Coordinates of C-alpha atoms and ligand atoms in Angstrom, one line a residue:
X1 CA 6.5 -40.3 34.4
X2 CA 7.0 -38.7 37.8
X3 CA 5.1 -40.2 40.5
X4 CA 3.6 -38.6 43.6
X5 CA 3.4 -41.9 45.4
X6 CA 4.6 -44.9 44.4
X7 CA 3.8 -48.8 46.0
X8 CA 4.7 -51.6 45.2
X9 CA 3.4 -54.9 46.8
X10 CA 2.8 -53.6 49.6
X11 CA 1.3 -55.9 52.5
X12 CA 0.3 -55.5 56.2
X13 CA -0.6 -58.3 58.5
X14 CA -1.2 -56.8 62.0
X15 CA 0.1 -58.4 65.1
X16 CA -2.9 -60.0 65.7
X17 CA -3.0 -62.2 62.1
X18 CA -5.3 -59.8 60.1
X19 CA -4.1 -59.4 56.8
X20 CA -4.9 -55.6 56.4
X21 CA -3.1 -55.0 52.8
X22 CA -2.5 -57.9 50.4
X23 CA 0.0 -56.9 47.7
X24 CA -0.8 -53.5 47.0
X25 CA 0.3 -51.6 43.5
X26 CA -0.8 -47.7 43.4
X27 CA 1.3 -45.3 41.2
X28 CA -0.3 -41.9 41.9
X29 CA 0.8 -38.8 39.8
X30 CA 2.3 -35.6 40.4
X31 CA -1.0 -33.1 40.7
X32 CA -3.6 -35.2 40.7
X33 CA -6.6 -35.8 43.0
X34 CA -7.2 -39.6 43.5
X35 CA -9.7 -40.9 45.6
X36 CA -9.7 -43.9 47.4
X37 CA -13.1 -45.8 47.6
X38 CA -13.8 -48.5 49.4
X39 CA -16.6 -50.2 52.3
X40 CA -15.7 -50.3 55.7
X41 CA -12.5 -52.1 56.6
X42 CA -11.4 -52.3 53.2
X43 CA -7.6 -51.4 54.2
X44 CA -7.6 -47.4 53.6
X45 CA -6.6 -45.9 56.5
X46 CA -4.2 -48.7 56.6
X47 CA -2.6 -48.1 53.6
X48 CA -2.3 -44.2 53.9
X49 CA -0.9 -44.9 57.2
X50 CA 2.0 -47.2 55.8
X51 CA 2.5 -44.7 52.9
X52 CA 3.0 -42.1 55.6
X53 CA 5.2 -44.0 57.1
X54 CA 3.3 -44.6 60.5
X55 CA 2.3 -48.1 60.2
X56 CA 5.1 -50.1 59.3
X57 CA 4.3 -52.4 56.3
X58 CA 4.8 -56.1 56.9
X59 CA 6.4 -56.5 53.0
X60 CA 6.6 -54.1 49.9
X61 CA 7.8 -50.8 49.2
X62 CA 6.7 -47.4 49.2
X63 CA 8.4 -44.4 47.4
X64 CA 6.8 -40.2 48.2
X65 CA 8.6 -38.5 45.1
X66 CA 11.3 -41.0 44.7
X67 CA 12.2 -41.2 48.4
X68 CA 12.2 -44.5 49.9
X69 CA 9.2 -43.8 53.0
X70 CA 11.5 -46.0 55.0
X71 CA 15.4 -45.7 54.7
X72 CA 14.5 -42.0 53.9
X73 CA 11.5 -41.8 56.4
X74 CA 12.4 -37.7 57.1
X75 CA 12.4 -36.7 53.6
X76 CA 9.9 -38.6 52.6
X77 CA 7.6 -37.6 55.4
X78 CA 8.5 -34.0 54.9
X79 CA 7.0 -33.5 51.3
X80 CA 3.8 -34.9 53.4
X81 CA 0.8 -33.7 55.1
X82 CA -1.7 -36.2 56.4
X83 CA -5.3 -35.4 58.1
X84 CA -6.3 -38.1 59.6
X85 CA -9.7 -39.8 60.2
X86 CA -9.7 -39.6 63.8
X87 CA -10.1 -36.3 65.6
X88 CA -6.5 -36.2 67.8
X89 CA -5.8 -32.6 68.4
X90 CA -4.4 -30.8 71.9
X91 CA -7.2 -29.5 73.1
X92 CA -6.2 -27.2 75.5
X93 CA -4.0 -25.2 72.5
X94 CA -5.3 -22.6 70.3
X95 CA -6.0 -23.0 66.9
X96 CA -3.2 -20.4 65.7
X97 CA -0.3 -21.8 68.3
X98 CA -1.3 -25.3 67.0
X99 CA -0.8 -24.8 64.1
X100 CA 2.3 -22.7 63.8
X101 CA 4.2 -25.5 65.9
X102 CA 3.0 -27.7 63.8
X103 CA 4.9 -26.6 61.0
X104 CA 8.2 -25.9 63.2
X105 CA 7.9 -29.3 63.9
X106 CA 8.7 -30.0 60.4
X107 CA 11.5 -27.9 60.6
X108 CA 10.4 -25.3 58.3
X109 CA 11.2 -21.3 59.2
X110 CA 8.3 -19.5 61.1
X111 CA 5.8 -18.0 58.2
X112 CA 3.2 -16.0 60.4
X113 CA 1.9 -14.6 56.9
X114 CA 1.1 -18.6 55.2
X115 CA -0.5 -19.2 58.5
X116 CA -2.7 -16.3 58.3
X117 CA -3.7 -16.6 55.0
X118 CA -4.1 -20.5 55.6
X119 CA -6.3 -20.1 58.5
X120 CA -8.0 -17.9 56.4
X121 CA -8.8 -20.2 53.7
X122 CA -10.2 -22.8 56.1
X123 CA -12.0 -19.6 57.6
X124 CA -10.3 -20.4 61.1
X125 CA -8.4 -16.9 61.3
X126 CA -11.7 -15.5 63.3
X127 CA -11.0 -18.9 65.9
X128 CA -7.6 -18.7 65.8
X129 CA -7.1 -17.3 69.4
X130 CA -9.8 -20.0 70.3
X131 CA -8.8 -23.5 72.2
X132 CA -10.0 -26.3 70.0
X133 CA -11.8 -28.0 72.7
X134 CA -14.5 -24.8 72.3
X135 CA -14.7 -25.5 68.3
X136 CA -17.2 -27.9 66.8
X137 CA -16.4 -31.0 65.1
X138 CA -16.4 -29.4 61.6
X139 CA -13.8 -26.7 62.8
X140 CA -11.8 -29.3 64.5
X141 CA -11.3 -31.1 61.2
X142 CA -10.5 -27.2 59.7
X143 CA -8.2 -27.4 62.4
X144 CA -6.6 -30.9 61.3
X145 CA -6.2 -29.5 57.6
X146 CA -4.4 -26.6 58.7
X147 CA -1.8 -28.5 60.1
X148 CA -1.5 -30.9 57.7
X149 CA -0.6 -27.7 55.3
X150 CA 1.1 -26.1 58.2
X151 CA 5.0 -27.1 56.3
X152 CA 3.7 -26.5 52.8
X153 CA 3.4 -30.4 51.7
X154 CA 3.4 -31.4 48.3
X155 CA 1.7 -34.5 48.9
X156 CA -2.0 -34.1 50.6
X157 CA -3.5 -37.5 52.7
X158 CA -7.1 -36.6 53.6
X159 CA -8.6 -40.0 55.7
X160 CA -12.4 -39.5 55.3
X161 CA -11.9 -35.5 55.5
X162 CA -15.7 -34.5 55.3
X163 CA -17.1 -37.3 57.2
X164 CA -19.4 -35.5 60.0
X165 CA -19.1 -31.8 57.8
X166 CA -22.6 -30.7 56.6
X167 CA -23.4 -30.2 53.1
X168 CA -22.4 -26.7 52.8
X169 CA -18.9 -26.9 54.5
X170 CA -18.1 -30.0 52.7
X171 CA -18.4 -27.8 49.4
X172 CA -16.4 -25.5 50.5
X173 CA -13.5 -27.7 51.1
X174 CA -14.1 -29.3 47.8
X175 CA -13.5 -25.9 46.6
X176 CA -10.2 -25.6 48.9
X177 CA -8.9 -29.0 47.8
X178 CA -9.1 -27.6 44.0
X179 CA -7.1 -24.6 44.5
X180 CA -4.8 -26.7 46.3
X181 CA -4.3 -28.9 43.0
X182 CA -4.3 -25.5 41.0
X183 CA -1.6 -24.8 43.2
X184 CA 0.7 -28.0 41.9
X185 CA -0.2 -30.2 45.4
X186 CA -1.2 -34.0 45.1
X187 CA -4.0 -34.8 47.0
X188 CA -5.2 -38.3 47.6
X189 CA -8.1 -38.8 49.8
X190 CA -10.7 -41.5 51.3
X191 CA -14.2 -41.0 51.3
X192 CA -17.2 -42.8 51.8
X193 CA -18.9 -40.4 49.9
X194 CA -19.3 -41.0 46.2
X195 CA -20.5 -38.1 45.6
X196 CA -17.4 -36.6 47.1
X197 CA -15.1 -38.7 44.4
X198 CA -17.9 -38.5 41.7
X199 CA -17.2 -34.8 42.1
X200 CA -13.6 -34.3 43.1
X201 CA -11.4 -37.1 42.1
X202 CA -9.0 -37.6 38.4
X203 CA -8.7 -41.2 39.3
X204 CA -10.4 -43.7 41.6
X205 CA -9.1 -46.6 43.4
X206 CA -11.6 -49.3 44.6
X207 CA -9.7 -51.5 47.5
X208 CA -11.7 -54.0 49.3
X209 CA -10.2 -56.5 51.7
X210 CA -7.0 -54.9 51.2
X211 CA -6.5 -55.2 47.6
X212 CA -6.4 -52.4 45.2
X213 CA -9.0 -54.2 42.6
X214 CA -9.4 -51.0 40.0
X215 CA -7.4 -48.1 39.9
X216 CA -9.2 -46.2 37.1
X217 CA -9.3 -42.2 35.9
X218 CA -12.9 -41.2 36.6
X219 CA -13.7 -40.7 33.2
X220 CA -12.7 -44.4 32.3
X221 CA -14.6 -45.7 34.8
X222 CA -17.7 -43.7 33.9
X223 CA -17.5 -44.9 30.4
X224 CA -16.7 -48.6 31.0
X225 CA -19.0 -49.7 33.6
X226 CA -21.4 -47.0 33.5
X227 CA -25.0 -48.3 32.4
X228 CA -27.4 -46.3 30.7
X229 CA -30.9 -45.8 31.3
X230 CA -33.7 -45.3 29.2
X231 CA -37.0 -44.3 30.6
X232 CA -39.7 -44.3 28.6
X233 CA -43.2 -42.1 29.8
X234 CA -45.9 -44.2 28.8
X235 CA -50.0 -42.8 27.5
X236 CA -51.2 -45.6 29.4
X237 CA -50.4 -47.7 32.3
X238 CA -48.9 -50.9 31.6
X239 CA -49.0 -53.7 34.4
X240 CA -47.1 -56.5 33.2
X241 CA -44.7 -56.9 30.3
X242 CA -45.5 -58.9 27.1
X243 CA -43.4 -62.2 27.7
X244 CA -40.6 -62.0 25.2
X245 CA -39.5 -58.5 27.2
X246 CA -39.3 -60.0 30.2
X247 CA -35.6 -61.3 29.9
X248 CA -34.8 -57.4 29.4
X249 CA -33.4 -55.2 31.8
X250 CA -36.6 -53.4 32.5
X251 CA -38.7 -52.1 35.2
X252 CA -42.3 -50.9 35.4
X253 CA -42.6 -47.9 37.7
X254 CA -44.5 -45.0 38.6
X255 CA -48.2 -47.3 38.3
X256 CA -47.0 -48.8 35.1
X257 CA -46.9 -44.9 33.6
X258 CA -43.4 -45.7 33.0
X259 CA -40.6 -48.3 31.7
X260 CA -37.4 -48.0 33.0
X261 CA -34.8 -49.5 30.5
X262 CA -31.0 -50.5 31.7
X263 CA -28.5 -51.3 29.0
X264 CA -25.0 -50.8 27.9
X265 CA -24.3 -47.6 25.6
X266 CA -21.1 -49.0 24.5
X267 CA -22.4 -51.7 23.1
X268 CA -22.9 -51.9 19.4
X269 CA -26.6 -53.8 20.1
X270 CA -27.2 -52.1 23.2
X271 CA -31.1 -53.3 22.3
X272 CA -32.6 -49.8 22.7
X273 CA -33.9 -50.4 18.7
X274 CA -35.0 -53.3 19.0
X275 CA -37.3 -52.5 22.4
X276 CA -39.0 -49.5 20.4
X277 CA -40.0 -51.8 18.2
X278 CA -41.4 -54.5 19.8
X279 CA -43.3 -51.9 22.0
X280 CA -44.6 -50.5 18.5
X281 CA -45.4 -54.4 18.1
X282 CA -47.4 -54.5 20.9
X283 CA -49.2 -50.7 20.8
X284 CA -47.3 -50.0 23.5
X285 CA -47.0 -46.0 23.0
X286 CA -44.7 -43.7 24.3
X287 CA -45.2 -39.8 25.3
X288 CA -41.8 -38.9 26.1
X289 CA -38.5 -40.3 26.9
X290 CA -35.3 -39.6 28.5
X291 CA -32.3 -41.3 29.2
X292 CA -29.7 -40.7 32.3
X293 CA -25.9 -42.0 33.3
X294 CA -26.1 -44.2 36.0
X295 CA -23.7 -42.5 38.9
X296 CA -20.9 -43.6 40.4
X297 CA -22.4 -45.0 43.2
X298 CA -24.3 -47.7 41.4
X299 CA -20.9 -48.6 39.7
X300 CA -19.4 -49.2 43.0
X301 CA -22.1 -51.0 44.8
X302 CA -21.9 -52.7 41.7
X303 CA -18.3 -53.2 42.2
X304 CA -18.2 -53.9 45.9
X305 CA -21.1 -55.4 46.2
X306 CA -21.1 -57.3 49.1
X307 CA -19.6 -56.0 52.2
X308 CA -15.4 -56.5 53.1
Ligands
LIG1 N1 -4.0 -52.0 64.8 C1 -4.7 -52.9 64.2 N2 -4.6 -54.2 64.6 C2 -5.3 -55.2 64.1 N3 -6.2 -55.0 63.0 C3 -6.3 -53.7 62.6 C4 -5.6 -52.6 63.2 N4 -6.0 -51.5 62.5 C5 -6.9 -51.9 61.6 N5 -7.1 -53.2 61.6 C6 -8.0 -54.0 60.8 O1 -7.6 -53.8 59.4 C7 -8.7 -53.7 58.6 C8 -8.6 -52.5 57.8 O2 -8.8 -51.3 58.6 P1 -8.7 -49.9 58.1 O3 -8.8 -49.0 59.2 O4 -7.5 -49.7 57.2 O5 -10.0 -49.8 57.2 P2 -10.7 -48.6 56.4 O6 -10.8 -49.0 55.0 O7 -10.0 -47.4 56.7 O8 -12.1 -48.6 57.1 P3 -13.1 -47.3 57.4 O9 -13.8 -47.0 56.1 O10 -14.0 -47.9 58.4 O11 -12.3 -46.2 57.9 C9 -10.0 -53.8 59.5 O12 -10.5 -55.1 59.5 C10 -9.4 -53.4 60.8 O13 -10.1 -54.1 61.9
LIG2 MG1 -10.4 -45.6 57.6

């Protein structure tokens, strides 16, 4: 298999004594969206910084389709375009002349027709005589996109790309980021959305103080530590539970109208059964019922609980 990116025990202590990465492994492949999830703090800007290449890593390796990111910094840097969280653009420049040098600065022949249809894509080509100090935040991170994909990169870094974009503009560069893949680019991306990697990613990493601790495709993940739930409408309003229910995973709600049931579907005796019965048992009737994933959001407060 042909990786994207490839670490391996990769650490970073910062001058100051914080241990930012603690023996990162991340294989990422060729064409795939990962997403990197993780609280505040939890070492991913870090670690797509050292896999860029602009933090230097303190021990470990890191390969960008098979280069080494250090003894073969330019060519590894080269199949790369990185967006990064902070907002650092010349704001005195237009949209179009910033990004057009920022693809020269890669060294890559002038392409006035990419650019266009580039800017374009990220709808900037109406701004693009514009200085990015007049745009607003949303169109500054356009801005930041455009020249990340300014040289054509293979390999996509997006740090936290819709934080601050509204709803509807954040869609919209979901959409962008999938015609990217379709086009054969790698994209791996942090969010503090989960929505975002509920939505967008193949496979999720979950890092918290600085280790990877699951590196998982989205599907998997779903499967193996998603809970169902079974809720249960009710003809009348039950206020407490009879007592051998109670160590159950289950909630009264809506005025005791209904029972909300938590339990695991890949388990062989996941005890939905045995709850209808016992409810029969007690002439506990139901009207209706339904039962829903829990999202990935629960998994991963689940998963990272407390804060870094
Ligand atoms: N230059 C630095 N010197 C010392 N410590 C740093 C430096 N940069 C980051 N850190 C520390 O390393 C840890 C990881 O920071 P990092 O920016 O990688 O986190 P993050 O996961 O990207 O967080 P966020 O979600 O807030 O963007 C934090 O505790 C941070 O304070
Ligand atoms: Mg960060």
């Amino acid at each position: 298999m042909d990786f994207a990116i490839s670490v391996k025990n990769l650490s970073k202590k910062y001058d100051n004594g914080f241990q930012a990465l603690d023996g990162v492994n991340l294989d990422v492949k060729k064409g795939e969206i990962f997403a990197l999830l993780g609280p505040n703090g939890a070492g991913k800007t870090t670690l797509i910084s050292t896999i860029c290449g602009i933090v230097q890593p303190s021990s470990g390796h890191v390969e960008v389709l098979g280069h080494d990111n250090q003894s073969q910094y330019r060519k590894a840097r080269s199949h790369i375009g990185l967006v990064p969280q902070e907002l650092t653009t010349d704001a005195f420049e237009t949209v179009l002349n910033t990004v057009s040098f920022s693809r020269e600065l890669f060294g890559k022949a002038k392409n006035a027709a990419y650019i266009e249809d580039l800017l374009k894509k990220l709808s900037l080509w109406d701004k693009k005589d514009t200085q990015i100090r007049m745009l607003s935040g949303g169109m500054k991170r356009r801005v930041l996109i455009a020249k990340a994909l300014s040289h054509e990169p293979d390999i996509l870094f997006l740090d936290e790309p819709t934080a601050g974009v509204d709803v509807e503009l954040r869609k919209s560069m979901w959409e962008q980021v999938r015609q990217l893949q379709e086009t054969g680019v790698t994209v791996i991306l942090t969010t503090h959305y989960l929505e975002e990697a509920e939505e967008m990613a193949d496979r999720i990493g979950v890092i918290r103080k600085g280790k990877v601790i699951l590196t998982e495709s989205k599907k998997t993940l779903m499967e193996k530590l998603g809970k169902k739930e079974l809720v249960l409408d009710l003809y009348k309003p039950l206020m407490t539970l009879p007592d051998d229910l109670k160590n159950l995973d289950i909630t009264i709600v809506t005025d005791g109208m209904q029972l909300v049931f938590t339990y695991d579907p890949l388990k062989e005796d996941n005890g939905v059964v045995s709850l209808l019965e016992k409810l029969k048992e007690y002439g506990v009737k139901c009207k209706d019922f339904n039962t829903r994933q829990s999202s990935l959001e629960d998994i991963f407060v689940e998963l990272v609980g407390e804060s870094s």
